[in-house]
Amino acid sequence: MIQIEDLKFQYPRAEFTLRLPQLVIESGQRVAIVGPSGCGKTTLLNLISGITLPRVGTVTVCGEEVSAMSDASRRNFRIAKIGMVFQQFELVEYLDVLSNILLPFSINSTLSKSSEVRCRAIEFAEAMGLKEKLARRPAQLSQGEQQRVAICRALITEPGVVLADEPTGNLDPENKRRILDLIFQLAEKQNQTLIVVTHDMGILSGFDRVIDFEEMRFSNTDKESSDAAHGAVGEQI
Amino acid sequence: MKGPLWLAWRYVLFHKAKSLILVACIVLTTILPVAVKLLVWQFDQKIVARAASTPSVVGAKGSSLDLVLSALYFKQGVIEPVAYAEVERAYGDGLATAIPLHCMFTAMDYPVVGTSLEYFDYRELELGGGTLFVSLGDCVVGHKVAEMLSVNVGDQIISDRANVLDLAGQSPLKLNVVGVLEASRTPDDWAVFVDLKTAWVIQGLGHGHQDLNKESPDSPVLMASESGRIIANRGVVSYIEITDDNADSFHFHGDTDEFPVTAILVSASGFKEETILQGRYDSSDSEVQFVRPEIVVRDLMTIVFQVNRFFNANAILIGGSTAMLLVLVVLLSLRLRKREMETMFRLGCSRGTIVWLQVGEMGIIFGLAMVFVLLGSTWVWMISGDIVEGLLVNSR
């Protein structure tokens, strides 16, 4: 479960402030976050994953208060409990597919790369239709394939929460549908909470909840009417 | 550290060209001064060792360095010869032993050194086969000469004409190889040793020809014959090879005391005797000089080391600029990899691990470079002896 209480966040030297009085996302829920650019969707993902810290308020993920953790604890928490998928895939160009999937195990010493993990990576790749391409490098893959590798990388640590920032933003319609189905399938199989930031209104039907940030942005930027607006958004949420 | 190092290794492998260029930059910048250092050190060792094993040299006044190079490395044509009488003078009243050296000619492009048998004991040269020269026309070849010319005991080599265009000049002489020296890794390996008299024959100061006394008065080679004095024309057959049959016909015209020697190796029986000898030669009216090769060579090395200091400064400057370029490359690489680092951080990688990733990459590059530097330096070290020897021999 993800629980956000009285959250307030502002980037240094920026006018925009993100305020969230309360947001609760149950385990296993599939949540889409929509809204115009710059309204704080990615910031929310960063707050949930502990990449950034709120000025005020608490963020609790899987029973652990992320906002109260030390830097090292947040890193370890992030790599173990959070899976991340990015719009630009962000694969490491000099690693092959298998090594990219296993990347979290190479960059954090708290995870150990056992043979079991290796087998799991190959299973994921197989499920994603990448079994024959394990030795290839990202540049040798299509965009759809690259995103599938990124999804495998996000899920390899069996995280409780998967955060996807525009995962279909760079894909053609056919791949878009396929990738979303794969994410849903795998998340459901492992009972993972899935939060997807998207601009694409056409894919919202597959989600359990949709959080529209457009109204929140309005309320967040207007301090005078924030309480009322939060209430309204909260209801909507 | 295993993970970041592994990632760094994968990065280095993926960017082969970039990595190789960086490695090459470091290797070239490092190995050049290292190689020069090794060569200078080897040069110093060799030249000083040779000089130290030669207590003193007597020769014509002039450049003491030329005299030392003539006596130690058989350098030709750089110093005027002195009369053989100087050898006797050095022996003089038993103050020292004197070994004459006469090196004015070559045989098959290798210097012919006319000397006495004492030279081989003096230099502690061992025979690899055959004997030392015993007759006129015999020669003992150095190890390298034998190797390069593929000659052995029983073979013959021919002395070179001093001037190939002077057809009327002294004819080449066939030398009989009677001995081959063991390798000594000194200039002696690259020389052909003959008896001093053989050297004078090569120079044309002595010769052998058909016996004119046996010729009939109307022989075409005789121009005149009166009261035991025979005058012959150029038709007389001069021998270009000394054999048992014609050895007796070889003779010298003139006083051998006036015959030339290039230098005299002098080994005084003690410090006192050496000082007395030096006193004799240092007098202003003397036409010869007495030098201690070690002092001359150390003076030369002082100059070499001074020049080397400029080279060192140059190497430091080049090293500094290469280091700055490497830093620039690393900074640009960091900029190019910013997104990759950011992704790793977002996934849960610590800043420290990211730093280790960079340090690992540079460590691998430097490690590889150092391996090549080590291999290169070992190779240079192994061949430096030959290079220096070649330099010294080729300077003749």
Coordinates of C-alpha atoms in Angstrom, one line a residue, chain B residues 37 97 283 332 355:
Chain B
K37 CA 66.1 6.3 -19.2
T97 CA 102.9 -3.0 -20.1
S283 CA 105.1 17.6 -20.6
L332 CA 33.4 14.8 -21.6
V355 CA 32.2 7.2 -8.7

